[in-house]
Amino acid sequence: MLKALFLTMLTLALVKSQDTEETITYTQCTDGYEWDPVRQQCKDIDECDIVPDACKGGMKCVNHYGGYLCLPKTAQIIVNNEQPQQETPAAEAVGAAANAAAASGATPGSVAASGIAASGVMPGGGFVASAAAEVQTGRNNFVIRRNPADLQRIPSNPSHRIQCATGYEQSEHNVCQDIDECTAGTHNCRADQVCINLRGSFACQCPPGYQKRGEQCVDIDECRTSSYLCQYQCVNEPGKFSCMCPQGYQVVRSRTCQDINECETTNECREDEMCWNYHGGFRCYPRNPCQDPYVLTSENRCVCPVSNAVCRELPQSIVYKYMSIRSDRSVPSDIFQIQATTIYANTINTFRIKSGNENGEFYLRQTSPVSAMLVLVKSLSGPREYIVDLEMLTVNSLGTFRTSSVLRLTIIVGPFAF
């Protein structure tokens, strides 16, 4: 009897012991995990493999601890092999959403994401995504938002070190920020180069006006690149160029040459002379150009008195005019108009070039009964001075009256075409 009681108690003890061991089953693993009888521990379930059509709308399924992620097909997922893989159901940013889902009773695998805001490594999780978005649970609509404009932001947790890409460093807010190598002086640009900071890197460039030849920055000669940089002369300088103008001209708008009016500034003309400015210089002419037997009656006008017998064979008046033209002017070109100041009744006026046209540079075209136009028909190169006498002959209809007037035109051709 005692022996039977002992056997009965031993049997009950064994049954109780077996019941205690059998309570550790896969049903007691956290949602998203299953019991591994070989390793004797809970292991993650790959929902992407077992759940049919786990992600909708063209999203791709990415398995995660205790669940899975639905990400855009363009998102890049990188596994961090440098940090230990933790067999835990959560990992900071995405894990926080999974834990929140588990704590609120959400079904496993209900974590959905259109991207992750971290461009570094998420502590513990080992995932990096290049797209910025939000992570949310399906049932309780728990949302963790990330700023799409900040591709380097990760969950702030001082207890974790983050791994930043080359050219970035960790900030006090656990953000991978660009290293300005140019400001920090950690670049290797030469002394004749300019450091340009880039995102995650830097570049060494030659300063403006220089070009890289081998390892050195060599000055660009911006004078040999074109013959139209300056109107007159281009002067190469380190990293730039400047324009020069000849004597009598000044530089305007950095490249063009403008004539200096010496008659309005400084000139060497005497009191009995008048200053006449032309392209590239000036000339001094007598204020009274009249020569015997002519007398000055008004500015630049000389008249031969009819009382003087010599004047009968000479032009009645001579008017002095001055003009300036640029060198190599295009032809044919109208340059000066002559017109009668006194008109007599029943008279006929004719015009001619009396002197100063020995080489045929000019032509006088009559434009009306009282006017004519001087035409330049040959291109002139300066500096040079031409004195051309333009004569107007006046004859009455009966032929009993005849007189003439001369316009003495001094033409100064400048030394340049500007």
Tab-separated table of C-alpha atoms in Angstrom:
chain	number	residue	atom	x	y	z
A	1	MET	CA	0.000	0.000	0.000
A	2	LEU	CA	2.783	2.389	0.930
A	3	LYS	CA	4.662	1.369	-2.162
A	4	ALA	CA	1.629	2.067	-4.348
A	5	LEU	CA	1.161	5.496	-2.748
A	6	PHE	CA	4.780	6.359	-3.427
A	7	LEU	CA	4.460	5.371	-7.083
A	8	THR	CA	1.278	7.428	-7.377
A	9	MET	CA	2.976	10.538	-5.958
A	10	LEU	CA	6.022	10.059	-8.201
A	11	THR	CA	3.771	9.814	-11.239
A	12	LEU	CA	1.931	12.998	-10.271
A	13	ALA	CA	5.255	14.793	-9.782
A	14	LEU	CA	6.456	13.754	-13.219
A	15	VAL	CA	3.199	14.851	-14.796
A	16	LYS	CA	3.403	18.190	-13.028
A	17	SER	CA	6.989	18.630	-14.166
A	18	GLN	CA	6.071	17.814	-17.753
A	19	ASP	CA	3.165	20.265	-17.624
A	20	THR	CA	5.528	23.018	-16.472
A	21	GLU	CA	7.945	22.450	-19.340
A	22	GLU	CA	5.238	22.244	-21.971
A	23	THR	CA	3.911	25.719	-21.123
A	24	ILE	CA	6.846	27.250	-23.085
A	25	THR	CA	5.422	27.084	-26.599
A	26	TYR	CA	5.414	29.252	-29.764
A	27	THR	CA	2.100	30.747	-28.729
A	28	GLN	CA	3.893	32.788	-26.079
A	29	CYS	CA	6.225	34.599	-28.515
A	30	THR	CA	5.594	38.280	-29.214
A	31	ASP	CA	3.398	39.045	-32.215
A	32	GLY	CA	5.492	38.812	-35.342
A	33	TYR	CA	7.718	36.081	-33.880
A	34	GLU	CA	7.461	32.286	-33.729
A	35	TRP	CA	9.090	29.618	-31.603
A	36	ASP	CA	12.262	28.061	-33.029
A	37	PRO	CA	12.488	24.575	-31.545
A	38	VAL	CA	16.052	24.114	-32.768
A	39	ARG	CA	17.445	27.335	-31.278
A	40	GLN	CA	14.928	27.177	-28.435
A	41	GLN	CA	14.023	30.860	-28.808
A	42	CYS	CA	11.597	33.167	-30.618
A	43	LYS	CA	12.553	34.059	-34.163
A	44	ASP	CA	11.225	36.743	-36.524
A	45	ILE	CA	8.499	35.805	-39.008
A	46	ASP	CA	9.151	36.834	-42.630
A	47	GLU	CA	5.696	38.207	-43.436
A	48	CYS	CA	6.835	39.256	-46.915
A	49	ASP	CA	7.295	35.562	-47.693
A	50	ILE	CA	4.157	34.163	-46.123
A	51	VAL	CA	1.580	36.968	-46.416
A	52	PRO	CA	0.050	37.048	-49.914
A	53	ASP	CA	0.187	40.511	-51.505
A	54	ALA	CA	1.402	42.106	-48.257
A	55	CYS	CA	1.834	45.608	-49.734
A	56	LYS	CA	-0.660	47.420	-51.968
A	57	GLY	CA	-0.409	50.224	-54.491
A	58	GLY	CA	2.891	49.236	-56.064
A	59	MET	CA	4.798	49.325	-52.745
A	60	LYS	CA	7.521	46.792	-52.034
A	61	CYS	CA	7.581	44.638	-48.910
A	62	VAL	CA	10.645	44.772	-46.631
A	63	ASN	CA	10.749	42.362	-43.680
A	64	HIS	CA	11.549	43.922	-40.307
A	65	TYR	CA	11.833	42.736	-36.695
A	66	GLY	CA	8.341	41.729	-35.571
A	67	GLY	CA	6.690	42.994	-38.741
A	68	TYR	CA	7.369	44.364	-42.191
A	69	LEU	CA	7.590	47.692	-44.039
A	70	CYS	CA	5.856	48.809	-47.219
A	71	LEU	CA	8.206	51.195	-49.026
A	72	PRO	CA	8.250	52.850	-52.476
A	73	LYS	CA	10.045	50.791	-55.071
A	74	THR	CA	12.536	53.640	-55.475
A	75	ALA	CA	13.588	53.524	-51.782
A	76	GLN	CA	17.087	52.162	-51.139
A	77	ILE	CA	17.553	49.861	-48.153
A	78	ILE	CA	21.066	49.290	-46.793
A	79	VAL	CA	21.826	46.786	-44.061
A	80	ASN	CA	24.347	48.034	-41.525
A	81	ASN	CA	26.763	45.169	-40.975
A	82	GLU	CA	28.921	47.160	-38.588
A	83	GLN	CA	26.357	47.200	-35.768
A	84	PRO	CA	25.211	44.032	-33.998
A	85	GLN	CA	21.903	42.567	-35.158
A	86	GLN	CA	19.618	42.589	-32.149
A	87	GLU	CA	16.942	39.962	-31.931
A	88	THR	CA	14.449	42.455	-30.556
A	89	PRO	CA	11.032	43.364	-31.865
A	90	ALA	CA	11.823	47.042	-32.187
A	91	ALA	CA	14.579	49.394	-33.395
A	92	GLU	CA	14.288	53.089	-32.542
A	93	ALA	CA	12.344	55.011	-35.252
A	94	VAL	CA	10.583	52.174	-37.073
A	95	GLY	CA	10.716	49.935	-33.990
A	96	ALA	CA	8.958	52.591	-31.958
A	97	ALA	CA	6.024	52.377	-34.325
A	98	ALA	CA	6.041	48.593	-34.115
A	99	ASN	CA	6.122	48.672	-30.294
A	100	ALA	CA	3.308	51.170	-30.256
A	101	ALA	CA	1.314	48.885	-32.519
A	102	ALA	CA	2.012	45.877	-30.338
A	103	ALA	CA	1.141	47.727	-27.162
A	104	SER	CA	-2.149	48.899	-28.618
A	105	GLY	CA	-3.085	45.500	-30.003
A	106	ALA	CA	-2.298	46.083	-33.657
A	107	THR	CA	-1.855	43.029	-35.790
A	108	PRO	CA	1.676	42.003	-36.728
A	109	GLY	CA	2.895	43.336	-40.019
A	110	SER	CA	0.654	46.412	-39.947
A	111	VAL	CA	3.559	48.838	-40.017
A	112	ALA	CA	3.460	50.776	-43.302
A	113	ALA	CA	5.933	53.343	-44.602
A	114	SER	CA	6.481	55.327	-47.759
A	115	GLY	CA	10.093	55.984	-46.835
A	116	ILE	CA	12.328	56.614	-43.836
A	117	ALA	CA	13.774	59.996	-42.955
A	118	ALA	CA	17.194	58.775	-41.880
A	119	SER	CA	20.082	58.957	-44.309
A	120	GLY	CA	22.430	57.635	-41.647
A	121	VAL	CA	22.108	54.339	-39.718
A	122	MET	CA	19.187	53.886	-37.363
A	123	PRO	CA	20.539	52.680	-34.003
A	124	GLY	CA	19.776	49.006	-33.452
A	125	GLY	CA	17.712	48.551	-36.584
A	126	GLY	CA	20.443	48.599	-39.183
A	127	PHE	CA	18.313	50.106	-41.963
A	128	VAL	CA	18.969	53.247	-43.979
A	129	ALA	CA	16.506	54.740	-46.459
A	130	SER	CA	17.133	57.514	-48.970
A	131	ALA	CA	13.537	58.732	-49.151
A	132	ALA	CA	11.909	60.944	-46.527
A	133	ALA	CA	8.381	60.064	-45.409
A	134	GLU	CA	6.308	58.896	-42.443
A	135	VAL	CA	5.877	55.611	-40.572
A	136	GLN	CA	2.429	54.627	-39.276
A	137	THR	CA	0.546	51.652	-37.865
A	138	GLY	CA	-2.552	50.480	-39.617
A	139	ARG	CA	-5.035	49.974	-36.792
A	140	ASN	CA	-4.421	52.762	-34.272
A	141	ASN	CA	-3.071	55.196	-36.859
A	142	PHE	CA	0.042	55.948	-34.780
A	143	VAL	CA	2.267	58.286	-36.828
A	144	ILE	CA	5.968	59.160	-36.599
A	145	ARG	CA	6.667	62.038	-38.974
A	146	ARG	CA	9.992	62.978	-40.563
A	147	ASN	CA	10.858	66.270	-42.243
A	148	PRO	CA	11.158	65.539	-45.990
A	149	ALA	CA	13.593	68.445	-46.435
A	150	ASP	CA	16.113	66.996	-43.970
A	151	LEU	CA	17.574	63.874	-45.512
A	152	GLN	CA	20.152	63.510	-42.758
A	153	ARG	CA	17.817	63.518	-39.719
A	154	ILE	CA	17.523	60.448	-37.531
A	155	PRO	CA	15.803	59.792	-34.194
A	156	SER	CA	17.516	61.818	-31.508
A	157	ASN	CA	18.935	59.550	-28.883
A	158	PRO	CA	22.121	60.621	-27.084
A	159	SER	CA	22.834	57.058	-25.990
A	160	HIS	CA	23.430	55.934	-29.590
A	161	ARG	CA	26.258	56.839	-31.929
A	162	ILE	CA	25.331	57.268	-35.570
A	163	GLN	CA	27.465	56.446	-38.543
A	164	CYS	CA	27.614	59.317	-41.040
A	165	ALA	CA	28.729	59.107	-44.633
A	166	THR	CA	32.122	60.408	-45.693
A	167	GLY	CA	32.137	64.191	-45.627
A	168	TYR	CA	29.494	64.378	-42.882
A	169	GLU	CA	29.770	64.475	-39.108
A	170	GLN	CA	27.399	63.934	-36.196
A	171	SER	CA	25.945	67.064	-34.649
A	172	GLU	CA	24.808	67.556	-31.072
A	173	HIS	CA	21.259	66.837	-32.211
A	174	ASN	CA	22.194	63.430	-33.669
A	175	VAL	CA	22.025	64.751	-37.233
A	176	CYS	CA	24.554	64.030	-39.954
A	177	GLN	CA	25.630	67.464	-41.150
A	178	ASP	CA	27.980	68.440	-43.970
A	179	ILE	CA	31.605	69.175	-43.096
A	180	ASP	CA	32.776	72.478	-44.596
A	181	GLU	CA	36.313	71.477	-45.466
A	182	CYS	CA	37.018	74.922	-46.907
A	183	THR	CA	36.231	76.700	-43.641
A	184	ALA	CA	37.786	74.008	-41.475
A	185	GLY	CA	41.002	74.087	-43.498
A	186	THR	CA	40.997	70.322	-44.012
A	187	HIS	CA	41.056	70.590	-47.797
A	188	ASN	CA	44.152	70.007	-49.913
A	189	CYS	CA	43.695	72.797	-52.462
A	190	ARG	CA	46.838	74.571	-53.610
A	191	ALA	CA	47.582	78.149	-52.646
A	192	ASP	CA	46.701	79.320	-56.161
A	193	GLN	CA	43.350	77.494	-56.100
A	194	VAL	CA	39.980	78.314	-54.587
A	195	CYS	CA	38.234	75.796	-52.329
A	196	ILE	CA	34.527	75.297	-53.121
A	197	ASN	CA	32.508	73.430	-50.488
A	198	LEU	CA	30.155	70.717	-51.746
A	199	ARG	CA	27.687	68.462	-49.937
A	200	GLY	CA	29.841	65.767	-48.430
A	201	SER	CA	32.959	66.901	-50.243
A	202	PHE	CA	34.808	69.877	-51.726
A	203	ALA	CA	36.356	70.943	-55.020
A	204	CYS	CA	39.498	72.853	-55.920
A	205	GLN	CA	38.989	75.358	-58.701
A	206	CYS	CA	41.120	77.980	-60.349
A	207	PRO	CA	40.055	81.565	-59.652
A	208	PRO	CA	38.283	83.520	-62.398
A	209	GLY	CA	40.625	84.403	-65.229
A	210	TYR	CA	42.780	81.296	-64.685
A	211	GLN	CA	42.720	77.812	-66.163
A	212	LYS	CA	44.111	74.555	-64.807
A	213	ARG	CA	47.198	73.326	-66.622
A	214	GLY	CA	48.537	70.205	-64.988
A	215	GLU	CA	48.484	70.912	-61.275
A	216	GLN	CA	48.845	74.675	-61.588
A	217	CYS	CA	46.457	77.515	-62.312
A	218	VAL	CA	47.736	79.501	-65.270
A	219	ASP	CA	46.516	82.963	-66.201
A	220	ILE	CA	44.228	83.019	-69.252
A	221	ASP	CA	45.393	85.514	-71.861
A	222	GLU	CA	40.691	86.777	-72.173
A	223	CYS	CA	43.083	89.145	-75.079
A	224	ARG	CA	43.920	86.098	-77.294
A	225	THR	CA	40.477	84.589	-77.009
A	226	SER	CA	38.913	87.287	-79.185
A	227	SER	CA	39.977	90.302	-81.191
A	228	TYR	CA	36.764	92.113	-80.289
A	229	LEU	CA	37.235	92.422	-76.528
A	230	CYS	CA	38.503	95.978	-76.798
A	231	GLN	CA	37.887	98.656	-79.383
A	232	TYR	CA	41.560	99.605	-79.523
A	233	GLN	CA	43.994	97.572	-77.421
A	234	CYS	CA	43.576	94.728	-74.923
A	235	VAL	CA	46.037	94.488	-72.023
A	236	ASN	CA	46.253	91.122	-70.271
A	237	GLU	CA	46.460	91.227	-66.463
A	238	PRO	CA	46.609	88.479	-63.807
A	239	GLY	CA	43.168	86.917	-63.848
A	240	LYS	CA	41.608	89.620	-66.008
A	241	PHE	CA	42.148	92.073	-68.842
A	242	SER	CA	41.744	95.783	-69.370
A	243	CYS	CA	41.232	97.980	-72.412
A	244	MET	CA	43.405	100.901	-73.421
A	245	CYS	CA	42.714	103.762	-75.801
A	246	PRO	CA	45.194	105.833	-77.815
A	247	GLN	CA	46.147	109.394	-76.979
A	248	GLY	CA	43.224	111.725	-77.428
A	249	TYR	CA	40.677	109.084	-76.382
A	250	GLN	CA	39.307	107.793	-73.096
A	251	VAL	CA	37.869	104.395	-72.130
A	252	VAL	CA	34.102	104.315	-71.669
A	253	ARG	CA	31.991	101.287	-70.632
A	254	SER	CA	35.263	99.412	-69.982
A	255	ARG	CA	35.878	98.548	-73.629
A	256	THR	CA	35.110	101.360	-76.057
A	257	CYS	CA	37.089	104.508	-76.828
A	258	GLN	CA	35.592	107.975	-76.849
A	259	ASP	CA	37.187	111.110	-78.219
A	260	ILE	CA	38.412	113.638	-75.638
A	261	ASN	CA	37.311	117.170	-76.464
A	262	GLU	CA	40.510	119.027	-75.693
A	263	CYS	CA	38.886	122.331	-76.631
A	264	GLU	CA	36.656	121.979	-73.559
A	265	THR	CA	39.486	120.893	-71.257
A	266	THR	CA	43.105	121.810	-71.864
A	267	ASN	CA	44.542	123.105	-75.129
A	268	GLU	CA	47.506	125.200	-76.233
A	269	CYS	CA	45.720	127.626	-78.567
A	270	ARG	CA	46.565	131.345	-78.293
A	271	GLU	CA	44.031	134.094	-77.665
A	272	ASP	CA	43.991	135.055	-81.353
A	273	GLU	CA	43.325	131.430	-82.274
A	274	MET	CA	40.296	129.237	-82.003
A	275	CYS	CA	40.399	125.589	-80.970
A	276	TRP	CA	38.850	123.008	-83.241
A	277	ASN	CA	38.370	119.482	-81.854
A	278	TYR	CA	38.526	116.469	-84.122
A	279	HIS	CA	38.511	112.686	-83.550
A	280	GLY	CA	41.688	111.984	-81.614
A	281	GLY	CA	43.037	115.523	-81.200
A	282	PHE	CA	42.579	119.252	-81.821
A	283	ARG	CA	43.866	122.025	-84.065
A	284	CYS	CA	44.349	125.757	-83.536
A	285	TYR	CA	43.117	128.030	-86.338
A	286	PRO	CA	43.282	131.866	-86.641
A	287	ARG	CA	40.215	133.629	-85.339
A	288	ASN	CA	40.562	135.968	-88.338
A	289	PRO	CA	41.283	133.784	-91.352
A	290	CYS	CA	40.875	136.634	-93.870
A	291	GLN	CA	43.798	137.464	-96.105
A	292	ASP	CA	44.286	140.668	-98.085
A	293	PRO	CA	42.283	141.978	-99.866
A	294	TYR	CA	39.511	140.232	-97.870
A	295	VAL	CA	38.208	141.706	-94.642
A	296	LEU	CA	36.372	140.005	-91.805
A	297	THR	CA	32.693	140.934	-91.710
A	298	SER	CA	31.404	138.201	-89.384
A	299	GLU	CA	32.699	135.075	-87.740
A	300	ASN	CA	34.547	133.001	-90.349
A	301	ARG	CA	33.264	135.173	-93.240
A	302	CYS	CA	35.616	137.235	-95.376
A	303	VAL	CA	34.406	139.668	-98.060
A	304	CYS	CA	36.364	141.309	-100.830
A	305	PRO	CA	35.227	145.010	-101.128
A	306	VAL	CA	33.801	145.926	-104.533
A	307	SER	CA	35.628	149.234	-104.288
A	308	ASN	CA	38.874	147.352	-104.661
A	309	ALA	CA	39.626	146.734	-108.339
A	310	VAL	CA	41.443	143.478	-107.477
A	311	CYS	CA	38.237	141.987	-106.114
A	312	ARG	CA	36.599	142.047	-109.562
A	313	GLU	CA	38.426	138.846	-110.531
A	314	LEU	CA	38.081	137.153	-107.115
A	315	PRO	CA	35.169	135.448	-105.364
A	316	GLN	CA	32.957	137.963	-103.631
A	317	SER	CA	33.141	136.116	-100.291
A	318	ILE	CA	34.941	133.223	-98.615
A	319	VAL	CA	33.376	131.393	-95.690
A	320	TYR	CA	35.625	129.155	-93.549
A	321	LYS	CA	34.178	125.904	-92.164
A	322	TYR	CA	35.746	122.950	-90.336
A	323	MET	CA	34.681	119.366	-89.950
A	324	SER	CA	36.113	116.064	-88.715
A	325	ILE	CA	35.492	112.541	-89.993
A	326	ARG	CA	36.746	109.165	-88.783
A	327	SER	CA	39.399	107.233	-90.619
A	328	ASP	CA	38.321	104.590	-93.151
A	329	ARG	CA	34.743	105.830	-93.339
A	330	SER	CA	32.481	103.756	-95.576
A	331	VAL	CA	31.786	105.208	-99.028
A	332	PRO	CA	29.912	106.681	-100.767
A	333	SER	CA	28.896	108.962	-97.932
A	334	ASP	CA	27.262	112.410	-97.778
A	335	ILE	CA	29.442	114.543	-95.524
A	336	PHE	CA	28.655	118.250	-96.011
A	337	GLN	CA	25.914	120.453	-97.494
A	338	ILE	CA	26.480	123.881	-99.063
A	339	GLN	CA	23.580	126.320	-99.499
A	340	ALA	CA	23.211	129.889	-100.813
A	341	THR	CA	22.445	132.523	-98.165
A	342	THR	CA	21.377	135.226	-100.662
A	343	ILE	CA	18.996	134.523	-103.517
A	344	TYR	CA	18.756	136.862	-106.499
A	345	ALA	CA	15.809	137.017	-108.881
A	346	ASN	CA	16.211	135.657	-112.390
A	347	THR	CA	19.527	133.991	-111.557
A	348	ILE	CA	20.932	130.510	-112.017
A	349	ASN	CA	23.227	128.900	-109.430
A	350	THR	CA	25.739	126.178	-110.235
A	351	PHE	CA	28.123	124.372	-107.851
A	352	ARG	CA	31.603	122.908	-108.336
A	353	ILE	CA	34.692	121.811	-106.454
A	354	LYS	CA	37.180	124.563	-107.254
A	355	SER	CA	40.254	123.048	-105.536
A	356	GLY	CA	41.376	120.346	-103.119
A	357	ASN	CA	40.044	117.368	-105.093
A	358	GLU	CA	43.083	116.485	-107.166
A	359	ASN	CA	42.826	112.766	-106.391
A	360	GLY	CA	39.067	112.574	-106.851
A	361	GLU	CA	38.163	111.797	-103.249
A	362	PHE	CA	35.019	113.992	-103.367
A	363	TYR	CA	32.035	114.664	-105.564
A	364	LEU	CA	29.631	117.637	-105.387
A	365	ARG	CA	26.020	116.739	-106.146
A	366	GLN	CA	23.528	119.584	-106.655
A	367	THR	CA	20.361	118.887	-104.674
A	368	SER	CA	18.322	122.045	-105.456
A	369	PRO	CA	18.696	125.402	-107.293
A	370	VAL	CA	20.311	126.833	-104.179
A	371	SER	CA	22.089	123.860	-102.511
A	372	ALA	CA	24.503	120.985	-103.121
A	373	MET	CA	25.862	117.992	-101.198
A	374	LEU	CA	29.545	117.048	-100.861
A	375	VAL	CA	29.950	113.288	-101.203
A	376	LEU	CA	32.958	111.241	-100.073
A	377	VAL	CA	33.613	108.677	-102.799
A	378	LYS	CA	36.999	107.309	-101.655
A	379	SER	CA	37.836	106.015	-98.214
A	380	LEU	CA	40.291	108.269	-96.387
A	381	SER	CA	42.904	107.204	-93.820
A	382	GLY	CA	44.145	109.579	-91.170
A	383	PRO	CA	45.545	111.503	-89.617
A	384	ARG	CA	45.279	113.883	-92.529
A	385	GLU	CA	43.906	117.312	-93.375
A	386	TYR	CA	42.069	118.237	-96.575
A	387	ILE	CA	41.168	121.825	-97.631
A	388	VAL	CA	38.422	121.794	-100.246
A	389	ASP	CA	37.051	124.945	-101.903
A	390	LEU	CA	33.357	124.592	-102.833
A	391	GLU	CA	32.268	127.334	-105.212
A	392	MET	CA	28.784	128.592	-106.063
A	393	LEU	CA	28.557	130.524	-109.364
A	394	THR	CA	25.594	132.889	-109.818
A	395	VAL	CA	24.650	134.185	-113.298
A	396	ASN	CA	21.540	136.152	-114.335
A	397	SER	CA	19.352	134.967	-117.160
A	398	LEU	CA	20.684	137.631	-119.534
A	399	GLY	CA	24.328	136.794	-118.837
A	400	THR	CA	25.143	140.334	-117.836
A	401	PHE	CA	25.738	139.548	-114.160
A	402	ARG	CA	28.157	137.029	-112.751
A	403	THR	CA	29.436	136.469	-109.226
A	404	SER	CA	30.808	133.651	-107.069
A	405	SER	CA	31.141	132.651	-103.437
A	406	VAL	CA	33.506	130.096	-101.941
A	407	LEU	CA	33.101	127.872	-98.919
A	408	ARG	CA	36.571	126.772	-97.798
A	409	LEU	CA	36.006	123.500	-95.985
A	410	THR	CA	38.795	122.078	-93.837
A	411	ILE	CA	38.291	118.300	-93.401
A	412	ILE	CA	40.351	116.620	-90.671
A	413	VAL	CA	40.499	112.818	-90.910
A	414	GLY	CA	41.103	111.231	-87.518
A	415	PRO	CA	43.780	108.570	-87.010
A	416	PHE	CA	41.298	105.792	-86.139
A	417	ALA	CA	37.927	104.464	-87.221
A	418	PHE	CA	36.368	105.481	-83.879
